[in-house]
Structures are given as C-alpha cells and as structure tokens.
Short mmCIF file of C-alpha atoms in Angstrom, two decimals:
data_model
loop_
_atom_site.label_atom_id
_atom_site.label_comp_id
_atom_site.label_asym_id
_atom_site.label_seq_id
_atom_site.Cartn_x
_atom_site.Cartn_y
_atom_site.Cartn_z
CA MET Z 23 -26.71 12.46 35.46
CA LYS Z 24 -24.56 15.46 36.25
CA ARG Z 25 -21.49 14.93 38.44
CA THR Z 26 -19.00 17.26 40.04
CA GLY Z 27 -15.45 17.46 38.81
CA GLY Z 28 -14.33 15.69 41.97
CA GLN Z 29 -16.74 12.83 41.31
CA LEU Z 30 -15.55 12.57 37.71
CA ILE Z 31 -11.91 12.30 38.84
CA VAL Z 32 -12.72 9.38 41.14
CA GLU Z 33 -14.97 7.78 38.51
CA ALA Z 34 -12.09 7.90 36.00
CA LEU Z 35 -9.70 6.38 38.53
CA LYS Z 36 -12.08 3.48 39.18
CA ALA Z 37 -12.55 2.94 35.44
CA ASN Z 38 -8.78 2.53 35.17
CA GLY Z 39 -8.59 -0.04 37.96
CA VAL Z 40 -7.22 2.15 40.77
CA SER Z 41 -7.73 0.63 44.22
CA ARG Z 42 -5.52 2.90 46.34
CA VAL Z 43 -4.18 6.45 46.44
CA ALA Z 44 -1.52 8.07 48.62
CA CYS Z 45 -2.21 11.60 49.76
CA VAL Z 46 -1.69 14.46 52.12
CA PRO Z 47 -5.06 16.25 52.26
CA GLY Z 48 -5.53 19.88 51.21
CA GLU Z 49 -8.40 22.29 50.92
CA SER Z 50 -7.67 22.74 47.24
CA TYR Z 51 -9.08 19.31 46.36
CA LEU Z 52 -11.75 18.75 49.02
CA ALA Z 53 -14.22 17.75 46.30
CA VAL Z 54 -12.01 14.82 45.31
CA LEU Z 55 -11.56 13.75 48.93
CA ASP Z 56 -15.34 13.81 49.34
CA ALA Z 57 -15.81 11.72 46.21
CA LEU Z 58 -13.32 9.17 47.57
CA TYR Z 59 -15.39 8.81 50.76
CA GLU Z 60 -17.69 6.03 49.47
CA SER Z 61 -15.74 5.07 46.36
CA GLY Z 62 -14.13 1.83 47.54
CA ILE Z 63 -10.71 3.28 46.73
CA GLU Z 64 -8.44 3.11 49.78
CA THR Z 65 -6.91 6.44 50.76
CA VAL Z 66 -3.51 6.07 52.42
CA VAL Z 67 -2.94 9.26 54.39
CA CYS Z 68 0.74 10.20 54.65
CA ARG Z 69 2.63 12.71 56.75
CA GLN Z 70 4.60 14.51 54.04
CA GLU Z 71 3.96 14.86 50.33
CA GLY Z 72 7.40 13.57 49.35
CA GLY Z 73 6.66 10.34 51.21
CA ALA Z 74 3.25 10.08 49.53
CA ALA Z 75 4.81 10.48 46.09
CA MET Z 76 7.46 7.87 46.89
CA MET Z 77 4.73 5.45 47.96
CA ALA Z 78 2.94 6.02 44.65
CA ASP Z 79 6.25 5.47 42.85
CA THR Z 80 6.68 2.14 44.64
CA TRP Z 81 3.18 1.00 43.66
CA GLY Z 82 3.97 1.86 40.04
CA ARG Z 83 7.35 0.16 40.31
CA LEU Z 84 5.95 -3.10 41.69
CA THR Z 85 2.76 -3.34 39.60
CA GLY Z 86 3.53 -1.68 36.27
CA GLU Z 87 0.32 0.35 36.64
CA PRO Z 88 0.44 4.03 37.59
CA GLY Z 89 0.73 4.74 41.30
CA ILE Z 90 -1.64 7.54 42.28
CA CYS Z 91 -0.71 10.46 44.53
CA MET Z 92 -2.80 13.49 45.52
CA VAL Z 93 -1.43 16.66 47.09
CA THR Z 94 -2.40 20.26 47.58
CA ARG Z 95 -0.99 23.24 45.70
CA GLY Z 96 2.24 25.15 46.29
CA PRO Z 97 4.28 23.66 49.14
CA GLY Z 98 2.38 20.38 48.88
CA ALA Z 99 3.28 20.05 45.22
CA THR Z 100 6.89 21.11 45.66
CA ASN Z 101 7.31 18.60 48.49
CA ALA Z 102 5.94 15.91 46.18
CA SER Z 103 8.45 16.83 43.47
CA ALA Z 104 11.08 14.68 45.21
CA GLY Z 105 9.08 11.54 44.40
CA LEU Z 106 8.18 12.90 40.98
CA HIS Z 107 11.86 13.24 40.07
CA ILE Z 108 12.53 9.66 41.18
CA ALA Z 109 9.72 8.35 38.98
CA MET Z 110 10.98 10.35 36.00
CA GLN Z 111 14.58 9.17 36.19
CA ASP Z 112 13.55 5.61 37.03
CA SER Z 113 10.88 5.33 34.27
CA ILE Z 114 8.08 4.55 36.75
CA PRO Z 115 4.40 5.05 35.84
CA MET Z 116 2.80 7.47 38.28
CA ILE Z 117 0.10 10.15 38.23
CA LEU Z 118 0.32 13.13 40.57
CA PHE Z 119 -2.91 15.09 41.04
CA ILE Z 120 -2.39 18.60 42.42
CA GLY Z 121 -5.10 20.88 43.74
CA GLN Z 122 -4.78 24.28 42.05
CA VAL Z 123 -5.98 27.81 42.72
CA GLN Z 124 -9.39 28.75 41.34
CA ARG Z 125 -9.39 29.72 37.68
CA ASP Z 126 -10.25 33.39 38.14
CA ALA Z 127 -7.21 33.88 40.41
CA ARG Z 128 -4.56 32.47 38.08
CA GLU Z 129 -1.52 34.53 37.09
CA ARG Z 130 -1.95 36.82 40.13
CA GLU Z 131 0.46 34.91 42.37
CA ALA Z 132 -2.52 33.81 44.39
CA PHE Z 133 -2.22 31.87 47.64
CA GLN Z 134 0.18 28.96 47.02
CA GLU Z 135 -0.07 29.41 43.25
CA VAL Z 136 2.42 27.66 40.96
CA GLU Z 137 2.11 27.26 37.20
CA TYR Z 138 2.89 23.54 37.05
CA ARG Z 139 2.98 23.41 33.26
CA ARG Z 140 6.09 25.57 33.50
CA ALA Z 141 7.53 24.40 36.80
CA PHE Z 142 7.31 20.61 36.39
CA THR Z 143 8.20 20.15 32.73
CA GLU Z 144 11.52 18.47 33.60
CA PHE Z 145 9.90 16.26 36.24
CA ALA Z 146 7.20 14.56 34.16
CA LYS Z 147 6.34 13.13 30.76
CA TRP Z 148 3.29 15.37 30.56
CA VAL Z 149 1.95 18.18 32.74
CA GLY Z 150 -1.66 19.18 32.14
CA GLU Z 151 -4.30 21.35 33.77
CA ILE Z 152 -8.01 20.51 33.51
CA ASP Z 153 -9.89 23.76 32.92
CA ASP Z 154 -13.20 22.15 32.00
CA ALA Z 155 -14.69 19.40 34.18
CA ARG Z 156 -16.35 17.87 31.12
CA ARG Z 157 -12.87 16.93 29.84
CA ILE Z 158 -11.86 14.98 32.97
CA PRO Z 159 -12.43 11.52 31.39
CA GLU Z 160 -10.29 12.58 28.42
CA PHE Z 161 -7.44 13.96 30.52
CA VAL Z 162 -7.32 11.13 33.05
CA THR Z 163 -7.44 8.39 30.41
CA ARG Z 164 -4.68 10.17 28.52
CA ALA Z 165 -2.65 10.41 31.72
CA PHE Z 166 -2.77 6.62 32.18
CA ALA Z 167 -1.79 6.07 28.55
CA VAL Z 168 1.13 8.50 28.69
CA ALA Z 169 2.40 7.17 32.03
CA THR Z 170 2.53 3.57 30.78
CA SER Z 171 3.43 3.80 27.08
CA GLY Z 172 6.91 3.86 25.57
CA ARG Z 173 9.32 4.72 28.35
CA PRO Z 174 7.02 4.88 31.39
CA GLY Z 175 7.08 7.89 33.66
CA PRO Z 176 5.07 10.29 35.80
CA VAL Z 177 2.24 12.55 34.68
CA VAL Z 178 1.02 15.64 36.54
CA LEU Z 179 -2.58 16.85 36.38
CA SER Z 180 -3.44 20.18 37.97
CA LEU Z 181 -7.02 20.56 39.23
CA PRO Z 182 -8.37 24.10 39.73
CA GLU Z 183 -10.40 24.15 42.94
CA ASP Z 184 -13.52 25.68 41.40
CA MET Z 185 -13.46 23.23 38.48
CA LEU Z 186 -13.76 20.35 40.95
CA VAL Z 187 -17.11 21.57 42.32
CA GLU Z 188 -18.74 22.25 38.95
CA LEU Z 189 -21.75 20.08 38.08
CA VAL Z 190 -21.48 18.99 34.46
CA ASP Z 191 -22.61 16.42 31.95
CA ALA Z 192 -19.67 14.27 30.88
CA PRO Z 193 -19.19 10.85 29.27
CA SER Z 194 -18.48 7.89 31.53
CA ALA Z 195 -14.76 7.22 31.74
CA LYS Z 196 -13.30 4.15 30.08
CA ALA Z 197 -10.01 2.39 30.79
CA TYR Z 198 -6.95 3.38 28.82
CA THR Z 199 -5.66 1.13 26.04
CA PRO Z 200 -2.15 -0.24 26.61
CA VAL Z 201 0.27 0.31 23.72
CA GLU Z 202 2.82 -2.39 22.92
CA ASN Z 203 5.78 -2.42 20.53
CA HIS Z 204 6.97 -5.69 19.01
CA PRO Z 205 10.29 -6.50 17.31
CA GLY Z 206 10.14 -7.35 13.62
CA PRO Z 207 11.31 -10.64 12.07
CA GLN Z 208 14.17 -8.90 10.26
CA GLN Z 209 15.44 -7.48 13.54
CA MET Z 210 15.35 -10.88 15.24
CA ALA Z 211 17.16 -12.42 12.26
CA LYS Z 212 19.86 -9.75 12.52
CA LEU Z 213 20.22 -10.44 16.24
CA ALA Z 214 20.66 -14.14 15.49
CA GLU Z 215 23.44 -13.27 13.01
CA LEU Z 216 25.23 -11.12 15.57
CA LEU Z 217 25.05 -13.85 18.20
CA ALA Z 218 26.30 -16.44 15.73
CA THR Z 219 29.51 -14.47 15.09
CA ALA Z 220 30.11 -13.21 18.65
CA GLN Z 221 32.97 -14.50 20.79
CA ARG Z 222 32.47 -12.45 23.97
CA PRO Z 223 28.79 -11.41 24.26
CA MET Z 224 27.25 -9.73 27.29
CA VAL Z 225 23.63 -8.92 28.20
CA ILE Z 226 22.71 -6.00 30.48
CA LEU Z 227 19.14 -5.87 31.79
CA GLY Z 228 17.47 -2.73 33.09
CA GLY Z 229 14.50 -0.44 32.93
CA THR Z 230 10.85 -1.15 33.58
CA ARG Z 231 7.87 -2.78 31.83
CA TRP Z 232 9.04 -6.21 32.94
CA SER Z 233 6.77 -8.86 34.44
CA GLU Z 234 7.30 -12.04 36.41
CA GLU Z 235 6.63 -14.02 33.24
CA SER Z 236 9.07 -12.07 31.04
CA VAL Z 237 11.79 -12.30 33.71
CA ALA Z 238 11.33 -16.08 33.88
CA GLN Z 239 11.31 -16.37 30.08
CA PHE Z 240 14.52 -14.40 29.75
CA LYS Z 241 16.24 -16.52 32.38
CA THR Z 242 15.34 -19.62 30.36
CA PHE Z 243 16.73 -18.00 27.20
CA ALA Z 244 19.97 -16.85 28.82
CA GLU Z 245 20.65 -20.25 30.37
CA ARG Z 246 19.82 -22.01 27.10
CA PHE Z 247 22.36 -19.83 25.27
CA LYS Z 248 24.76 -19.82 28.27
CA LEU Z 249 24.97 -16.02 28.00
CA PRO Z 250 26.48 -13.89 30.79
CA VAL Z 251 23.91 -11.47 32.20
CA GLY Z 252 24.35 -8.35 34.31
CA CYS Z 253 21.66 -6.21 35.93
CA SER Z 254 21.69 -2.44 35.78
CA PHE Z 255 21.96 -0.30 38.92
CA ARG Z 256 19.12 -1.08 41.35
CA ARG Z 257 17.47 -3.42 38.87
CA GLN Z 258 19.00 -6.58 40.37
CA MET Z 259 15.61 -8.25 40.78
CA LEU Z 260 15.46 -8.78 37.00
CA PHE Z 261 17.68 -11.89 37.11
CA ASP Z 262 18.26 -14.75 39.54
CA HIS Z 263 21.66 -14.15 41.12
CA LEU Z 264 22.28 -17.86 41.61
CA SER Z 265 21.69 -18.66 37.95
CA PRO Z 266 24.90 -19.89 36.27
CA SER Z 267 24.45 -17.04 33.79
CA TYR Z 268 24.51 -14.21 36.33
CA ALA Z 269 27.63 -12.05 36.15
CA GLY Z 270 26.84 -9.26 38.64
CA ASP Z 271 25.32 -5.81 38.95
CA VAL Z 272 26.33 -3.03 36.59
CA GLY Z 273 26.19 -0.07 38.91
CA ILE Z 274 28.02 2.04 41.46
CA GLY Z 275 31.13 0.26 42.70
CA ILE Z 276 31.00 -2.33 39.94
CA ASN Z 277 33.21 -5.40 40.30
CA PRO Z 278 36.38 -4.37 38.41
CA ALA Z 279 36.47 -7.82 36.78
CA LEU Z 280 32.95 -7.33 35.41
CA SER Z 281 33.80 -3.84 34.20
CA LYS Z 282 36.76 -5.28 32.29
CA GLU Z 283 34.61 -8.00 30.74
CA ILE Z 284 32.03 -5.48 29.51
CA LYS Z 285 34.71 -3.29 27.97
CA GLN Z 286 36.27 -6.32 26.25
CA SER Z 287 32.97 -7.73 24.98
CA ASP Z 288 32.41 -7.84 21.25
CA LEU Z 289 28.61 -7.80 21.54
CA ILE Z 290 26.51 -5.92 24.13
CA ILE Z 291 22.78 -6.59 24.28
CA LEU Z 292 21.25 -3.77 26.30
CA LEU Z 293 17.69 -4.79 27.12
CA GLY Z 294 15.19 -2.41 28.69
CA GLY Z 295 17.61 0.11 30.19
CA ARG Z 296 19.32 3.33 29.15
CA LEU Z 297 22.78 2.61 30.65
CA SER Z 298 22.86 6.11 32.10
CA GLU Z 299 25.58 7.67 34.24
CA MET Z 300 25.53 5.40 37.30
CA PRO Z 301 25.31 1.97 35.62
CA SER Z 302 27.79 3.04 32.93
CA SER Z 303 30.42 4.01 35.55
CA GLY Z 304 30.29 7.64 34.50
CA TYR Z 305 29.79 6.80 30.79
CA THR Z 306 33.05 4.81 30.65
CA LEU Z 307 31.84 1.27 29.89
CA LEU Z 308 30.72 2.16 26.36
CA ASP Z 309 32.19 4.91 24.21
CA ILE Z 310 29.88 7.78 23.24
CA PRO Z 311 28.45 8.09 20.66
CA TYR Z 312 30.04 5.07 18.95
CA PRO Z 313 30.68 2.09 21.26
CA SER Z 314 33.68 -0.07 20.42
CA GLN Z 315 31.48 -3.10 21.08
CA THR Z 316 28.72 -4.09 18.68
CA LEU Z 317 25.62 -2.76 20.43
CA VAL Z 318 22.08 -4.09 20.27
CA HIS Z 319 19.75 -1.77 22.17
CA ILE Z 320 16.17 -2.79 22.92
CA PHE Z 321 14.05 -0.03 24.43
CA PRO Z 322 10.32 0.77 24.31
CA GLN Z 323 10.71 4.39 23.19
CA ALA Z 324 12.19 5.23 19.80
CA GLU Z 325 13.56 8.61 20.89
CA GLU Z 326 15.95 6.90 23.32
CA LEU Z 327 17.51 4.63 20.70
CA GLY Z 328 20.63 6.41 19.47
CA ARG Z 329 20.21 9.38 21.82
CA VAL Z 330 23.40 8.60 23.77
CA TYR Z 331 24.83 5.44 22.22
CA ARG Z 332 24.49 4.72 18.51
CA PRO Z 333 23.40 1.06 18.30
CA ASP Z 334 24.31 -1.31 15.49
CA LEU Z 335 20.84 -2.78 15.89
CA ALA Z 336 18.03 -0.75 17.42
CA ILE Z 337 14.80 -2.48 18.41
CA CYS Z 338 11.87 -0.42 19.66
CA ALA Z 339 10.08 -2.87 21.93
CA ALA Z 340 9.20 -3.35 25.57
CA PRO Z 341 11.12 -6.10 27.38
CA GLY Z 342 8.13 -8.45 27.55
CA GLU Z 343 7.40 -8.33 23.82
CA PHE Z 344 11.08 -8.70 22.95
CA VAL Z 345 11.56 -11.66 25.29
CA GLU Z 346 8.61 -13.45 23.68
CA ALA Z 347 10.31 -13.11 20.31
CA LEU Z 348 13.53 -14.67 21.64
CA SER Z 349 11.88 -18.09 21.56
CA THR Z 350 12.36 -18.07 17.79
CA LEU Z 351 16.17 -18.09 18.13
CA LYS Z 352 18.02 -21.40 18.03
CA ALA Z 353 20.71 -21.84 20.68
CA PRO Z 354 24.18 -23.03 19.60
CA GLU Z 355 25.07 -26.53 20.75
CA ASN Z 356 28.42 -25.53 22.24
CA PRO Z 357 28.64 -21.75 22.63
CA VAL Z 358 32.22 -20.53 22.41
CA TRP Z 359 31.52 -18.21 25.33
CA ALA Z 360 30.22 -20.89 27.74
CA GLU Z 361 33.43 -21.15 29.79
CA ARG Z 362 33.67 -17.38 30.03
CA THR Z 363 30.10 -17.23 31.37
CA ALA Z 364 30.88 -19.83 34.02
CA ALA Z 365 34.02 -17.96 35.04
CA MET Z 366 32.10 -14.67 35.29
CA HIS Z 367 29.49 -16.27 37.55
CA ALA Z 368 32.20 -17.74 39.77
CA THR Z 369 33.80 -14.30 40.03
CA TYR Z 370 30.43 -12.83 40.98
CA ARG Z 371 29.99 -15.43 43.74
CA THR Z 372 33.34 -14.43 45.22
CA TRP Z 373 32.62 -10.71 44.85
CA SER Z 374 29.23 -11.05 46.58
CA THR Z 375 30.56 -12.96 49.59
CA PRO Z 376 30.61 -10.52 52.53
CA PRO Z 377 33.81 -9.84 54.48
CA LYS Z 378 33.86 -11.44 57.93
CA THR Z 379 35.72 -8.68 59.76
CA GLY Z 380 35.92 -4.91 59.91
CA PRO Z 381 36.41 -2.04 62.32
CA GLY Z 382 34.26 -1.82 65.44
CA PRO Z 383 32.20 -4.33 67.43
CA VAL Z 384 29.47 -4.67 64.76
CA GLN Z 385 30.35 -6.41 61.51
CA MET Z 386 27.96 -5.92 58.60
CA GLY Z 387 29.32 -8.91 56.70
CA PRO Z 388 28.06 -11.55 59.15
CA ILE Z 389 24.80 -9.61 59.47
CA MET Z 390 24.28 -9.92 55.72
CA ASP Z 391 25.08 -13.64 55.96
CA TRP Z 392 22.38 -13.96 58.63
CA ILE Z 393 19.86 -12.12 56.47
CA GLU Z 394 20.65 -14.31 53.47
CA ALA Z 395 20.07 -17.44 55.53
CA ASN Z 396 16.95 -16.29 57.37
CA VAL Z 397 14.69 -14.17 55.17
CA PRO Z 398 12.36 -15.68 52.55
CA GLU Z 399 13.30 -15.47 48.86
CA ASP Z 400 10.27 -13.28 48.14
CA THR Z 401 11.23 -10.65 50.76
CA ILE Z 402 11.03 -7.13 49.32
CA PHE Z 403 14.08 -4.96 50.04
CA THR Z 404 13.80 -1.19 49.89
CA ASN Z 405 16.38 1.53 50.44
CA GLY Z 406 17.22 5.12 49.71
CA ALA Z 407 20.73 6.42 49.14
CA GLY Z 408 23.96 6.16 51.11
CA ASN Z 409 27.01 3.96 51.56
CA TYR Z 410 24.96 1.59 53.74
CA ALA Z 411 23.06 0.52 50.60
CA THR Z 412 26.24 -1.17 49.31
CA TRP Z 413 25.65 -3.98 51.78
CA VAL Z 414 22.32 -4.77 50.11
CA HIS Z 415 23.29 -4.20 46.49
CA ARG Z 416 26.54 -6.12 46.61
CA PHE Z 417 25.86 -8.87 49.12
CA HIS Z 418 22.16 -9.70 48.91
CA ARG Z 419 21.54 -12.25 46.18
CA PHE Z 420 18.20 -11.42 44.63
CA ARG Z 421 16.33 -14.50 43.43
CA ARG Z 422 12.91 -13.28 42.34
CA PHE Z 423 11.15 -10.52 40.44
CA ASN Z 424 9.46 -7.74 42.44
CA THR Z 425 11.74 -8.01 45.45
CA GLN Z 426 13.44 -4.61 45.13
CA SER Z 427 12.33 -1.00 45.34
CA ALA Z 428 15.15 1.53 45.28
CA PRO Z 429 15.72 4.77 43.36
CA THR Z 430 18.27 4.78 40.54
CA SER Z 431 18.28 8.57 40.98
CA GLY Z 432 20.01 8.16 44.34
CA SER Z 433 17.32 9.97 46.32
CA MET Z 434 17.66 9.86 50.10
CA GLY Z 435 14.64 9.12 52.27
CA TYR Z 436 13.04 6.72 49.79
CA GLY Z 437 13.40 3.41 51.62
CA LEU Z 438 10.87 3.88 54.43
CA PRO Z 439 7.87 5.16 52.41
CA ALA Z 440 8.73 2.52 49.78
CA ALA Z 441 8.58 -0.19 52.45
CA VAL Z 442 5.21 1.09 53.69
CA ALA Z 443 3.84 1.01 50.14
CA ALA Z 444 5.29 -2.43 49.38
CA LYS Z 445 3.82 -3.94 52.56
CA HIS Z 446 0.46 -2.35 51.77
CA LEU Z 447 0.58 -3.95 48.33
CA PHE Z 448 1.89 -7.35 49.48
CA PRO Z 449 0.85 -7.76 53.14
CA GLU Z 450 1.69 -11.46 53.08
CA ARG Z 451 5.36 -10.87 52.24
CA GLU Z 452 8.23 -9.75 54.46
CA VAL Z 453 9.42 -6.22 53.70
CA VAL Z 454 12.83 -5.00 54.85
CA CYS Z 455 13.86 -1.36 54.61
CA PHE Z 456 17.58 -0.63 54.72
CA ALA Z 457 18.31 2.95 55.77
CA GLY Z 458 21.17 5.05 57.01
CA ASP Z 459 20.71 7.45 59.89
CA GLY Z 460 20.81 10.40 57.50
CA CYS Z 461 18.54 8.73 54.97
CA PHE Z 462 15.96 7.57 57.52
CA MET Z 463 15.44 11.01 59.01
CA MET Z 464 14.43 12.50 55.68
CA HIS Z 465 11.12 10.59 55.66
CA GLY Z 466 11.17 8.88 59.05
CA GLN Z 467 7.78 10.37 59.89
CA GLU Z 468 6.16 7.83 57.54
CA PHE Z 469 6.92 5.20 60.19
CA ILE Z 470 3.67 6.36 61.80
CA THR Z 471 1.90 5.60 58.52
CA ALA Z 472 3.07 1.99 58.85
CA VAL Z 473 1.77 1.96 62.43
CA ARG Z 474 -1.57 3.50 61.45
CA TYR Z 475 -2.27 0.91 58.77
CA GLY Z 476 -0.86 -2.05 60.68
CA LEU Z 477 2.02 -2.71 58.26
CA PRO Z 478 4.80 -4.61 60.10
CA ILE Z 479 7.81 -3.57 58.05
CA ILE Z 480 11.30 -4.16 59.45
CA THR Z 481 13.73 -1.25 59.14
CA VAL Z 482 17.42 -2.08 59.43
CA LEU Z 483 18.81 1.34 60.35
CA VAL Z 484 22.58 1.56 59.93
CA ASN Z 485 23.66 4.38 62.23
CA ASN Z 486 27.23 5.65 61.84
CA GLY Z 487 26.55 9.25 62.89
CA THR Z 488 27.45 10.79 59.55
CA TYR Z 489 26.32 11.47 56.02
CA GLY Z 490 28.57 8.57 55.01
CA THR Z 491 28.76 8.92 51.24
CA ILE Z 492 29.57 12.62 51.42
CA ARG Z 493 32.08 12.01 54.22
CA MET Z 494 33.79 9.37 52.08
CA HIS Z 495 34.14 11.77 49.15
CA GLN Z 496 35.18 14.54 51.52
CA GLU Z 497 38.01 12.48 53.01
CA ARG Z 498 39.22 11.63 49.53
CA GLU Z 499 39.13 15.19 48.16
CA TYR Z 500 39.84 17.19 51.34
CA PRO Z 501 41.55 14.76 53.76
CA GLY Z 502 40.97 15.47 57.43
CA ARG Z 503 38.80 18.56 56.81
CA VAL Z 504 35.42 17.32 58.01
CA SER Z 505 32.72 19.87 57.31
CA GLY Z 506 28.95 19.55 57.27
CA THR Z 507 28.78 15.75 57.45
CA ASP Z 508 28.57 14.90 61.19
CA LEU Z 509 25.11 14.07 62.54
CA VAL Z 510 23.40 14.13 65.93
CA ASN Z 511 20.66 11.48 66.06
CA PRO Z 512 17.69 10.67 68.26
CA ASP Z 513 17.36 7.45 70.22
CA PHE Z 514 15.93 5.36 67.39
CA VAL Z 515 14.65 2.62 69.72
CA ALA Z 516 12.70 5.25 71.68
CA PHE Z 517 11.58 6.76 68.35
CA ALA Z 518 10.10 3.41 67.24
CA LYS Z 519 8.33 2.88 70.56
CA ALA Z 520 7.01 6.44 70.73
CA TYR Z 521 5.39 5.91 67.32
CA GLY Z 522 3.79 2.67 68.51
CA GLY Z 523 6.26 0.31 66.89
CA HIS Z 524 8.96 -2.08 68.05
CA GLY Z 525 12.57 -0.99 68.62
CA GLU Z 526 15.87 -2.86 68.98
CA ILE Z 527 19.50 -1.77 69.16
CA VAL Z 528 22.44 -3.84 67.93
CA GLU Z 529 25.85 -2.97 69.39
CA LYS Z 530 27.52 -6.36 68.82
CA THR Z 531 27.32 -8.53 65.70
CA GLU Z 532 25.84 -11.51 67.53
CA ASP Z 533 22.93 -9.35 68.78
CA PHE Z 534 21.47 -8.93 65.28
CA GLY Z 535 19.82 -12.31 64.70
CA PRO Z 536 17.88 -12.39 68.01
CA ALA Z 537 16.92 -8.71 67.54
CA TYR Z 538 15.55 -9.44 64.07
CA GLU Z 539 13.57 -12.43 65.32
CA ARG Z 540 12.02 -10.33 68.09
CA ALA Z 541 11.15 -7.59 65.61
CA ARG Z 542 9.52 -10.14 63.31
CA ALA Z 543 7.60 -11.73 66.20
CA SER Z 544 6.32 -8.38 67.47
CA GLY Z 545 3.89 -8.03 64.58
CA LYS Z 546 4.55 -4.30 64.61
CA PRO Z 547 6.51 -1.94 62.38
CA ALA Z 548 10.04 -2.26 63.74
CA ILE Z 549 13.35 -0.43 63.75
CA ILE Z 550 16.58 -2.35 64.34
CA GLU Z 551 19.28 0.25 64.94
CA ILE Z 552 22.79 -0.98 64.11
CA LYS Z 553 25.50 1.09 65.77
CA LEU Z 554 28.18 0.94 63.10
CA ASP Z 555 31.67 2.35 63.51
CA PRO Z 556 32.04 5.25 61.03
CA GLU Z 557 35.41 3.77 60.03
CA ALA Z 558 33.44 0.94 58.35
CA ILE Z 559 32.49 3.26 55.52
CA THR Z 560 32.80 0.64 52.74
CA PRO Z 561 33.19 -3.15 52.75
CA ALA Z 562 36.77 -2.84 51.52
CA ARG Z 563 38.22 0.44 52.82
CA THR Z 564 38.03 2.41 56.05
CA LEU Z 565 37.73 6.17 56.39
CA THR Z 566 41.35 6.30 57.54
CA GLN Z 567 42.51 4.40 54.47
CA ILE Z 568 40.56 6.74 52.20
CA ARG Z 569 41.94 9.80 54.03
CA GLU Z 570 45.49 8.49 53.65
CA GLY Z 571 44.98 7.63 49.98
CA ASN Z 572 45.31 3.87 50.50
#
C-alpha cells in the first residue's frame, strides 16, 4: 500500500518505539502533523523551538532513547539549535526533524531556506536530508542508530515539504539495532594489575549510556574495593552521595581538597566521561596530552580515546558493558587506600553542608536544608545556568539515578522545559526546577506548556535582579563598573497565576517551607520566587568581597 512521506516518517517513529514528540508546528511539515493525528504518538506542543528541543534532550537524557523534536524551517530550526547544541556537548541521543523548502526551490534562498547539511554540522553527529520518500525507513532507522551508538548525540533530518506529500511504495520500517562495545579480558587483566599496584586511586564517573542497573552495580564494586569516586560536572546522579566511597563532584567550583587529591592520585579511572573543560577545572586536573597520573579511560567511542588525554589503558566500551566486566575483578582484603577514601568522604560531607547565614533576610543554606529533609529521594532536579545552580550542585545530595537533568554546556533557560519534559515522562515523581531570574525568562513561556498538560512542576526561582554569574566575573575583572548585568523583572507570582499556575513569594527564610507545601498541595505548576540579596552571589563570598579582591 502506498503511503505519503509524512505517513512513512510516523510509521518509522512507531517502529522505533517512539511514544511522544515535542514540536512547534509549521506549514513545512503539515503532512507529518496529519500523520500524527491518529498515530497514538503524543504530540507535546511547545511555545518556542528551543524549549521543544530542550524537552527532547531531557527525554533522551532520562531514557537513553532518542528524544524526538519537530520544528519548521529557518527561524524554527535556528531557535531549536540551542537545544541541539546542548545535546551535542552533553552526548544526549536526540533526533531533530526540520521541515524544509520544496526540492525545486533549493539553492535560491527561498522562503526560510537554510542548508542544514552545512549549517548544523557542528551541532550534530549526522545531518541528512531525505530527497526520496522511499528512503525514509532507511534514513530514520540510521538516525536512531547514529544517535545511540558510540558517543550518543543528536541527529538532524531535513524533510523537503513536497517529499512529505509524495505517495510511494516503501518497505515497512524496522527498529534500529543497538550497538554495544565490550572490554576484552586482556584489558580487564591490565586494569587489575594497575589497581593492585596503586596507592592513591581515584574514579571519575561521567557521560551517558548509563542505566539504573549499571549505576547500582558500580556502587557495589566501588564499595567492595573501597575506592573514592567523584562525579563529573552535572552528572552527580551517577553515584549515591551518602555512599562511603563518594568524594564529591568534579566540576565548576570543585572542592579544593578534592582537586588536590585528584592531582596527587597515582591512578585515575575515567569512566564514561570526557573530562572536558568544566569538569577538568580548565584542563588543569590532568596534564595534556600526557597526564602525570596513570590514566585508564573507558569511553564508548574509539575516536575520543587519546584525543585530549593519552591513556595508559584505553577501553572502548559503554559504561554498562564495562561495569558488568568489573565483577571479574577480585577486591583486595585491606586496600591501602581505604583510610584515604573515608577521609575524602568526610571532607565531602563537610563541603556539602550549607552555610547557615549570609547577607539579606533570605538564607539559601537553610532553604537547602529544608529541601533535603522534605523532598523524596527520587525527586528530579532540573536547572539551567547561573550562580544559583551552585546551591543545587554543591548542597543537594543526590541518591538515585535519573534524578538530574542539567546541561553540561552551561546553557541558560534549560531548567523549565527540562522540568516539563521530566514530569511528562515521570508523572508520579516530584520534579523541581531551579532557575535564576535571568535563566527563567529565557524559556519561561514553557510554563504554559506545563499548565496545558497538567504537569505540576515546582519552580524555585532565585531572583537577585542580575545576571549573577556575569556580574560576579565583572566585579572581579572590572570592580565597581557594572555594565549590562542589571535586570528588571516581572512579578513572578502574578506571572504564575496569569498562566493558570500557583505562585508564592519568599522574602524571609522561614517563609520557604510553608510556601513549598502550599505549592505542592495546589496540584498546579508552581513558581516559588525567592527574593535573594544580590550580595549573596556565592555560598562563600559576597559581591563586595569579590569587588574588593577578598
């Protein structure tokens, strides 16, 4: 039976297990929208393409399967590029479908025309355009395979408008075949030798392609070997923070004691991550290209191994397959590093205890204490970028896998659409979005998406009236010369209510707990605005101290 190109796209999505797509509609892919009408695939309609792409990124981040986003050509696609860049840098499987100009108008700078195979090369693992509707099953199946294999990442498929309405004969789509890499016995034997001779080992977890099972298996291994474990920037959910093996997060504003321990380690096991600029403290934790520490690097894509750091042992394997192989290693009875691991965990516990005081009538430290005591362990925390995020990353103690969605690329505006997507995926779980006033306003319109779909997320909006991170750097580099960083904000409580949600304002520390409970009880998407003194720019230093060089 002949089908249109639009029908074939949806058929291929269903064959690959897709149950939801995020989109902003456009006339360039009306045939796909029509095919979705009775498909059983839920279409989540967003208010801006960047938000839609960030929702798809979150679905990919929390499931390991590609999140699907659909947008129109030109401005729709360029808006979506914000989420595409996040997925690329964060190694998140995602597929972005873009409606394209009709084939006979290409290369004329037609209405909203962009040549995506040129424009998006740096934003995706593969950018393709489907010229022949009969090849849709081939292209879509390949897109799923590319997005999930090796180092995961986004794929872009451009869909010429006239191709989508063609009636053609085409084979029925089949699901893609996952590709796994396994460590060899010689590599595991070499790892055992390195562990046997190490005095000060350290494990750093990161990246994607983890699962709840592999996270639990690695925790068992680490505790059996009494190894100290750190989590890469915004990958804290990969290890239980209250495990005696946890040493802290390896990211922006790293605990100086942990930084020292990594530099003094004699064996670094880097599992799943790339240790890029942010988690490596500006490429200072390990020397490039030859680390002073013995380095074991486990990563699912061969091209990454040795690209920045030359490892002494390179293992091309995904975290799950590598962790399974760890069961073959025999733990030492009395590891020489056991006391060091215990001391590192104790240091982490001190480092992650919030301060009780600070400038202004609202103290974020006690608020974090309240959150730690009153939200379930499986609560999903989302955030974008800004100094406010320090309160989550440093002081929230993650206990479980799949409880974090935040961009390692430092993209503002991510937290709210991520929270909407996470609540859509896990409606039974509490979802908390942390946002700054600057960050929130970049994709705040997606709050209405939460209202539309009945997704009662709770947004903790830290309002200090400034682009805080930039202001902090500004005061350090150009003391007292404030330029371009002050903000004028709306009434966020009125904003929440105008959108059909619940709004609260916190102007004293003790107001937070009751405000949160009311937001939770409302059953609506909620915003809790915290009026924070701009002097409280970091947990340890005020703006005045930074300005004065203290």
